[in-house]
Coordinates of C-alpha atoms in Angstrom, one line a residue:
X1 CA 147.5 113.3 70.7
X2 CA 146.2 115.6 73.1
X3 CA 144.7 117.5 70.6
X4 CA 143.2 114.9 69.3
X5 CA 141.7 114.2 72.0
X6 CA 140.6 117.5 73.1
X7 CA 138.7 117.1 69.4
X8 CA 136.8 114.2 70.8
X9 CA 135.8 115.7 74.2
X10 CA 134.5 118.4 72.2
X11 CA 132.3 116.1 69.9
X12 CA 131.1 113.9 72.2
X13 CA 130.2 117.5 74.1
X14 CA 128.3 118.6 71.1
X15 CA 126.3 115.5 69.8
X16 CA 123.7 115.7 72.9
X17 CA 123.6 119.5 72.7
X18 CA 122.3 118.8 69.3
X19 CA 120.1 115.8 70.0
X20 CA 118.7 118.4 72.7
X21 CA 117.7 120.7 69.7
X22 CA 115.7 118.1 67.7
X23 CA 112.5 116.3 69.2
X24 CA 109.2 114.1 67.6
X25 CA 106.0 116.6 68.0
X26 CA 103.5 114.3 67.9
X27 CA 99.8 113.8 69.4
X28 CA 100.5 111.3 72.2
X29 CA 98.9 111.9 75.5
X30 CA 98.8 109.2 77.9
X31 CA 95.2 106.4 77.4
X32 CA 92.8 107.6 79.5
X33 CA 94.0 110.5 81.4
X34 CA 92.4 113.8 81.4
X35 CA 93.9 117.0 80.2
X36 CA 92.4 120.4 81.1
X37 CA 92.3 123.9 79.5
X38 CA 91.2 127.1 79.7
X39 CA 90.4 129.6 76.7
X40 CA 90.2 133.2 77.0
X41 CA 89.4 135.8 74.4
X42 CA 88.3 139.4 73.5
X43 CA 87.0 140.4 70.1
X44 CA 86.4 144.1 68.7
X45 CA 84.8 144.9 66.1
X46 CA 84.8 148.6 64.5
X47 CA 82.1 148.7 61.8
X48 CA 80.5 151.9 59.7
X49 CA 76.9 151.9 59.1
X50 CA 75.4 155.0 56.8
X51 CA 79.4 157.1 58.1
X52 CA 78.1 155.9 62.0
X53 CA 80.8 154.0 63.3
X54 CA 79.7 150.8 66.1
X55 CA 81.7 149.0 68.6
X56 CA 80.8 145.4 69.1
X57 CA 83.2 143.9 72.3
X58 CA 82.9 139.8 72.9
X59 CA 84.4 138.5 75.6
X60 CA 84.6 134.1 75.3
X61 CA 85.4 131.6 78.0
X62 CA 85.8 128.0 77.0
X63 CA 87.1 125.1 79.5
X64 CA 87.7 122.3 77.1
X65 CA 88.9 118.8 78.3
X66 CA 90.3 115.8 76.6
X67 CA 91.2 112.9 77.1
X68 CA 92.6 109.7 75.1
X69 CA 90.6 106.4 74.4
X70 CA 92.5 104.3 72.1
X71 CA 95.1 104.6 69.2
X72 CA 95.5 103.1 66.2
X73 CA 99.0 103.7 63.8
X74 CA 97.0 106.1 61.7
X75 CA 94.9 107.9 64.6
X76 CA 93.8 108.1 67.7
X77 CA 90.4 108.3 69.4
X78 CA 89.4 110.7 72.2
X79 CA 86.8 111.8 74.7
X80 CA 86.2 115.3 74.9
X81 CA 83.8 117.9 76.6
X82 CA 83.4 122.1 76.2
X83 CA 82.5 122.2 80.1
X84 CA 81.8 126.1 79.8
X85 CA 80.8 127.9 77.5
X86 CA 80.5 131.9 78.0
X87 CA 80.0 134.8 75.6
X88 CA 79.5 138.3 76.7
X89 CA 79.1 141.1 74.0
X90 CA 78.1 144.5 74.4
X91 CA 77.2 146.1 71.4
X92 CA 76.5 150.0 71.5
X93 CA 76.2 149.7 75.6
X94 CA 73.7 146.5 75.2
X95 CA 75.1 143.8 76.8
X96 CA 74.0 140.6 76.4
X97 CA 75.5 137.0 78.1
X98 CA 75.3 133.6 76.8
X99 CA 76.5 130.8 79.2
X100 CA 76.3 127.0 79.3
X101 CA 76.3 127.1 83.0
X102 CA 72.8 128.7 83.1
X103 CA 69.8 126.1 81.9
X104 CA 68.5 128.9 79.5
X105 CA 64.9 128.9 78.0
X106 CA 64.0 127.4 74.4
X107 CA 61.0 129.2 74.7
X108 CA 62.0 132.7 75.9
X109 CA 61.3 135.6 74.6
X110 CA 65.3 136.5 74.5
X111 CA 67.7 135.5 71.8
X112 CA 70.0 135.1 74.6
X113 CA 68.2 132.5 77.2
X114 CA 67.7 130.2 73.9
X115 CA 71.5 130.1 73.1
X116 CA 72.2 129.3 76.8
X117 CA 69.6 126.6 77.1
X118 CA 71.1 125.1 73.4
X119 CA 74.6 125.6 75.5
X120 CA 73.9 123.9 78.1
X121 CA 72.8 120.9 76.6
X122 CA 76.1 121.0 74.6
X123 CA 78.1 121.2 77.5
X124 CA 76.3 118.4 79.2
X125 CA 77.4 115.9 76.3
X126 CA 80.8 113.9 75.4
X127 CA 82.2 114.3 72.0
X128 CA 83.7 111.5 70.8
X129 CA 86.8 112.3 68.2
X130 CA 89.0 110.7 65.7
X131 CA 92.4 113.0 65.3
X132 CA 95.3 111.8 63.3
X133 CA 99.2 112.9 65.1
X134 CA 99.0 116.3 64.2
X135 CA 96.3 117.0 66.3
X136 CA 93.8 117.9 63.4
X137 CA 90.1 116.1 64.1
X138 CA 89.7 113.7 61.3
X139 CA 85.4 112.5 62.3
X140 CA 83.3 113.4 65.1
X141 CA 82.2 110.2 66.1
X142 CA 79.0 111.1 67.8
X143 CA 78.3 113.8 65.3
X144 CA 74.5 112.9 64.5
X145 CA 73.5 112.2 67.8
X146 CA 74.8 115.6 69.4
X147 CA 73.1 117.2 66.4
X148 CA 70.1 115.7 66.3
X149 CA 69.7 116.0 70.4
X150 CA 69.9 119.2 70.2
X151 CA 68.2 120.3 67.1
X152 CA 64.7 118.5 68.3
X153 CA 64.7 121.2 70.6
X154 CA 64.0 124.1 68.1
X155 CA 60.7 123.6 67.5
X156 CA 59.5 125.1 70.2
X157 CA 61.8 128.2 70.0
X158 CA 58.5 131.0 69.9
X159 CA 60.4 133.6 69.0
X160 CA 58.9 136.4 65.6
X161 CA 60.3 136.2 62.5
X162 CA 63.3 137.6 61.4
X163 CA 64.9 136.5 64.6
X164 CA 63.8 133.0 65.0
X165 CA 64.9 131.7 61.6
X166 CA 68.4 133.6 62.5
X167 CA 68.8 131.9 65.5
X168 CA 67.9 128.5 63.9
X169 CA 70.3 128.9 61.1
X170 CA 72.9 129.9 64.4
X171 CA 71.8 126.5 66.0
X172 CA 72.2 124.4 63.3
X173 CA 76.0 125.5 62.6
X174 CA 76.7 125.4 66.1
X175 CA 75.6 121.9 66.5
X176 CA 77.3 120.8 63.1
X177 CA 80.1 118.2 62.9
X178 CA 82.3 121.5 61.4
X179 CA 82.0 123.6 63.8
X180 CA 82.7 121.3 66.7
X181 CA 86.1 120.4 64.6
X182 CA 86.4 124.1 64.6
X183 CA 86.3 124.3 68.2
X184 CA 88.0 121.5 68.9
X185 CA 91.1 122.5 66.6
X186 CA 92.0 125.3 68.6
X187 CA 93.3 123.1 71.4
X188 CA 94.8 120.5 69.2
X189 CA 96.4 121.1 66.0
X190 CA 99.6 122.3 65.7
X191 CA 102.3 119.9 64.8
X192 CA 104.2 118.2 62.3
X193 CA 103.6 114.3 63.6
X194 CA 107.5 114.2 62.8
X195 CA 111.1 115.0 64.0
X196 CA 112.0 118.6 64.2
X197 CA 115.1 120.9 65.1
X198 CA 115.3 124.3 66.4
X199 CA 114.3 126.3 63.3
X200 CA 112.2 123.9 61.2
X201 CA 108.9 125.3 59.6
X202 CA 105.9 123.4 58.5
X203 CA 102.4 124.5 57.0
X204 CA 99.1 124.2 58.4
X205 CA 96.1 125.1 55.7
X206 CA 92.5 125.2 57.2
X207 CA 89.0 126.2 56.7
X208 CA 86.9 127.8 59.4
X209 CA 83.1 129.0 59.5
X210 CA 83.4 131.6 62.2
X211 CA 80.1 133.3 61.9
X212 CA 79.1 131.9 58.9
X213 CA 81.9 133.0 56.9
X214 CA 83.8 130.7 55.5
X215 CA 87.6 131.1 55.7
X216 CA 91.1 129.9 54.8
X217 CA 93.6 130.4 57.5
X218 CA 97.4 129.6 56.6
X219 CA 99.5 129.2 58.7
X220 CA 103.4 128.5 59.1
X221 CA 104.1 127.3 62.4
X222 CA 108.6 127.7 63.6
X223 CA 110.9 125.6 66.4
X224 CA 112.3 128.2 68.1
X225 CA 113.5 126.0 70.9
X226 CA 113.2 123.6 73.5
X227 CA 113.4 124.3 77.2
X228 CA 112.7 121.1 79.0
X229 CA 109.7 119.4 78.0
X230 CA 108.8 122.7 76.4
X231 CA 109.0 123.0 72.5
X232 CA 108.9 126.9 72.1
X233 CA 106.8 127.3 68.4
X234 CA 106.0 130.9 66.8
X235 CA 103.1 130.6 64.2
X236 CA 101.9 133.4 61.3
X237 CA 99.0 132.8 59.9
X238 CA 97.3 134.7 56.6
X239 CA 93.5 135.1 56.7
X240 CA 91.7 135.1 53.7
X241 CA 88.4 134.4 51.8
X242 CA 88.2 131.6 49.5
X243 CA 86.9 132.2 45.7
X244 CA 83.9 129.5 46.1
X245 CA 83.1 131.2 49.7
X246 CA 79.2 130.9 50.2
X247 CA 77.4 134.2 51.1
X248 CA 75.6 134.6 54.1
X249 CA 71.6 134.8 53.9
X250 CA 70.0 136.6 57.1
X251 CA 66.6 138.4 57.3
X252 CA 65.8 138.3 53.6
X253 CA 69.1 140.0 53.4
X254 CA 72.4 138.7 51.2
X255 CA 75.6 139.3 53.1
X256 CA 79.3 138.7 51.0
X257 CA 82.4 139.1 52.6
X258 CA 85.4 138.9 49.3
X259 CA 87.1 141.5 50.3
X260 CA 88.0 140.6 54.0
X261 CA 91.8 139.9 54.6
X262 CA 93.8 139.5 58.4
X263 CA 96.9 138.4 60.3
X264 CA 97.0 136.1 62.8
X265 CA 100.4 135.9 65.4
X266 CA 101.1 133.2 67.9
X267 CA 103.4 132.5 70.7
X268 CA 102.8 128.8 71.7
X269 CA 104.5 126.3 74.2
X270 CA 103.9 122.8 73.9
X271 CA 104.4 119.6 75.6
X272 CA 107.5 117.5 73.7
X273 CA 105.5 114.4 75.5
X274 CA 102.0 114.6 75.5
X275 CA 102.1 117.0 72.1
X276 CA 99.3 119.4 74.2
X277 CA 99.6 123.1 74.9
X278 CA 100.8 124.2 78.2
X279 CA 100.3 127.8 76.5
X280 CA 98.9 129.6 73.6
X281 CA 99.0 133.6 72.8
X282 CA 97.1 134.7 69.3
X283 CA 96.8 138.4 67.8
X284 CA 94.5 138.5 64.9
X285 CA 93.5 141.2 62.5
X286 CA 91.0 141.2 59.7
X287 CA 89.7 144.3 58.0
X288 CA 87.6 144.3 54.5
X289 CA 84.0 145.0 53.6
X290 CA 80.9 143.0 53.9
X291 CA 78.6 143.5 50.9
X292 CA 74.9 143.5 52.1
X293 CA 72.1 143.6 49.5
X294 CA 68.1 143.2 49.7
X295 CA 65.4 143.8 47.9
X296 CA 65.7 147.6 46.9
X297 CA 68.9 148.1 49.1
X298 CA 72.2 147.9 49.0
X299 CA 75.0 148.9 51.0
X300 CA 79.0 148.2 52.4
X301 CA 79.9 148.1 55.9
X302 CA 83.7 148.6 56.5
X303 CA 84.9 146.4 59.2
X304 CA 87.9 146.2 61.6
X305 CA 88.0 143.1 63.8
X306 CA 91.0 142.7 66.5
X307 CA 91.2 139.5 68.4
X308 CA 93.5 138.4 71.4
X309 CA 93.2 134.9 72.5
X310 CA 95.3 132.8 75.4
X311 CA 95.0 128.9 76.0
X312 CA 96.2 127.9 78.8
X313 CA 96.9 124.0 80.6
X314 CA 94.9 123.7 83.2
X315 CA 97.0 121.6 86.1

């Protein structure tokens, strides 16, 4: 009897150990509360032109907020806004800023003041987003007016050719209803919507533009643990380019990409309530060749591009 008992001490010792170990990650922060976060990262990139090896260093600062609107069974509605938006990148020892907190210039003279004034108005606006409980945006509401507001702008970019229909083209995609999901998707998707235990996997397969390359990212995100309110999530992620990837057309020039290929690694800490980060740690690698042809010229650039990111809750 007393072992028998001993047996049932034990049990009823286990069963909440084990309910500890298993927990819904869902999207569900709380209506109409806002949640703040910051996004730091640094980018190099190692290319060879004609045996000439260049160094291109980007440093990017986002603060992103969101907060939640309504919810239906099958999704949920949300506010959100890129307060800042920062890009420093020195190419060669030229070093050239981009920021949302400056007004910028549609008609300067400098690539740079443009993309701060086109920043700036992006920063100024509300997105408003549909994201199902994984966290993975779904429509951007608003997509055609944020697009079109800032798109009537470019007319007046005075700029000489090449350049100006480069920066266009970079204008357009920024203001397109992809790229915001892009941006957007950083912060938000990375959950099952469902019940998981410590070393449960699930799958994550996206499409990116980042630059205007298009590419698959695969990822296969891991429980590790819970601490708390903290489920403690390790993600891998293979980097590749898909068959039907569109080339890139700059300057008369023809760029394609097929042969690049990267890791990405992840150490992430989320929220078991509100399903948003409280932390975020990425390592990426992608190396290959881009393919760039014109008329009478032709050539490959080997690339090496190393990228460390951190997302962080801001309290």
């Amino acid at each position: 009897m007393k072992k028998f008992l001993m047996l049932i001490l034990s049990v009823a010792f286990f069963l909440p150990v084990v309910a500890q170990q298993s927990v819904t990650l869902r999207l569900n922060p709380e209506k109409n509360k806002t949640y703040r976060f910051r996004s730091v990262s640094h980018q190099t990139v190692v290319q060879t032109v004609s045996g000439n090896q260049q160094t291109v260093e980007s440093d990017v600062l986002y603060t992103f907020s969101i907060k939640m609107l309504d919810a239906t069974p099958e999704f949920l509605v949300a506010e959100v806004h890129f307060d800042t938006l920062i890009t420093k990148t020195n190419t060669m020892g030229r070093v050239e800023t981009i920021s949302s907190a400056e007004e910028g210039d549609i008609k300067s003279g400098e690539a740079s003041k443009v993309m701060s004034y086109i920043m700036n108005k992006f920063s100024r606006n509300a997105i408003f987003v549909k994201l199902d409980y994984t966290g993975q945006p779904l429509e951007i509401l608003n997509a055609k007016i944020i697009s079109d507001m800032i798109l009537k702008d470019t007319a007046s970019i005075i700029l000489s050719e090449p350049t100006a229909s480069a920066l266009k083209a970079q204008i357009v995609n920024t203001a397109g209803e992809d790229n915001i999901k892009t941006m957007i998707k950083g912060f938000t998707w990375h959950l099952p919507a469902a019940q998981v235990s410590k070393g449960t996997e699930w799958k994550i397969y996206d499409r990116i533009n980042s630059g205007g390359m298009l590419l698959m990212v695969n990822s296969k995100l891991r429980l590790d643990g819970l601490n708390g309110n903290n489920a403690l999530i390790t993600v891998e992620s293979e980097i590749k380019v898909p068959e039907n990837a569109p080339p890139i057309k700059s300057a008369g020039a023809t760029v394609t990409y097929n042969s690049l290929t990267g890791m990405g690694k992840s150490n992430m800490v989320v929220d078991t309530e509100t399903g948003l980060l409280v932390e975020n740690k990425t390592q990426t690698r992608i190396t290959g060749n881009l393919s760039i042809s014109a008329p009478g010229f032709s050539m490959e650039m080997p690339m090496d591009i190393n990228g460390e990111t951190v997302v962080r809750a801001v309290k």
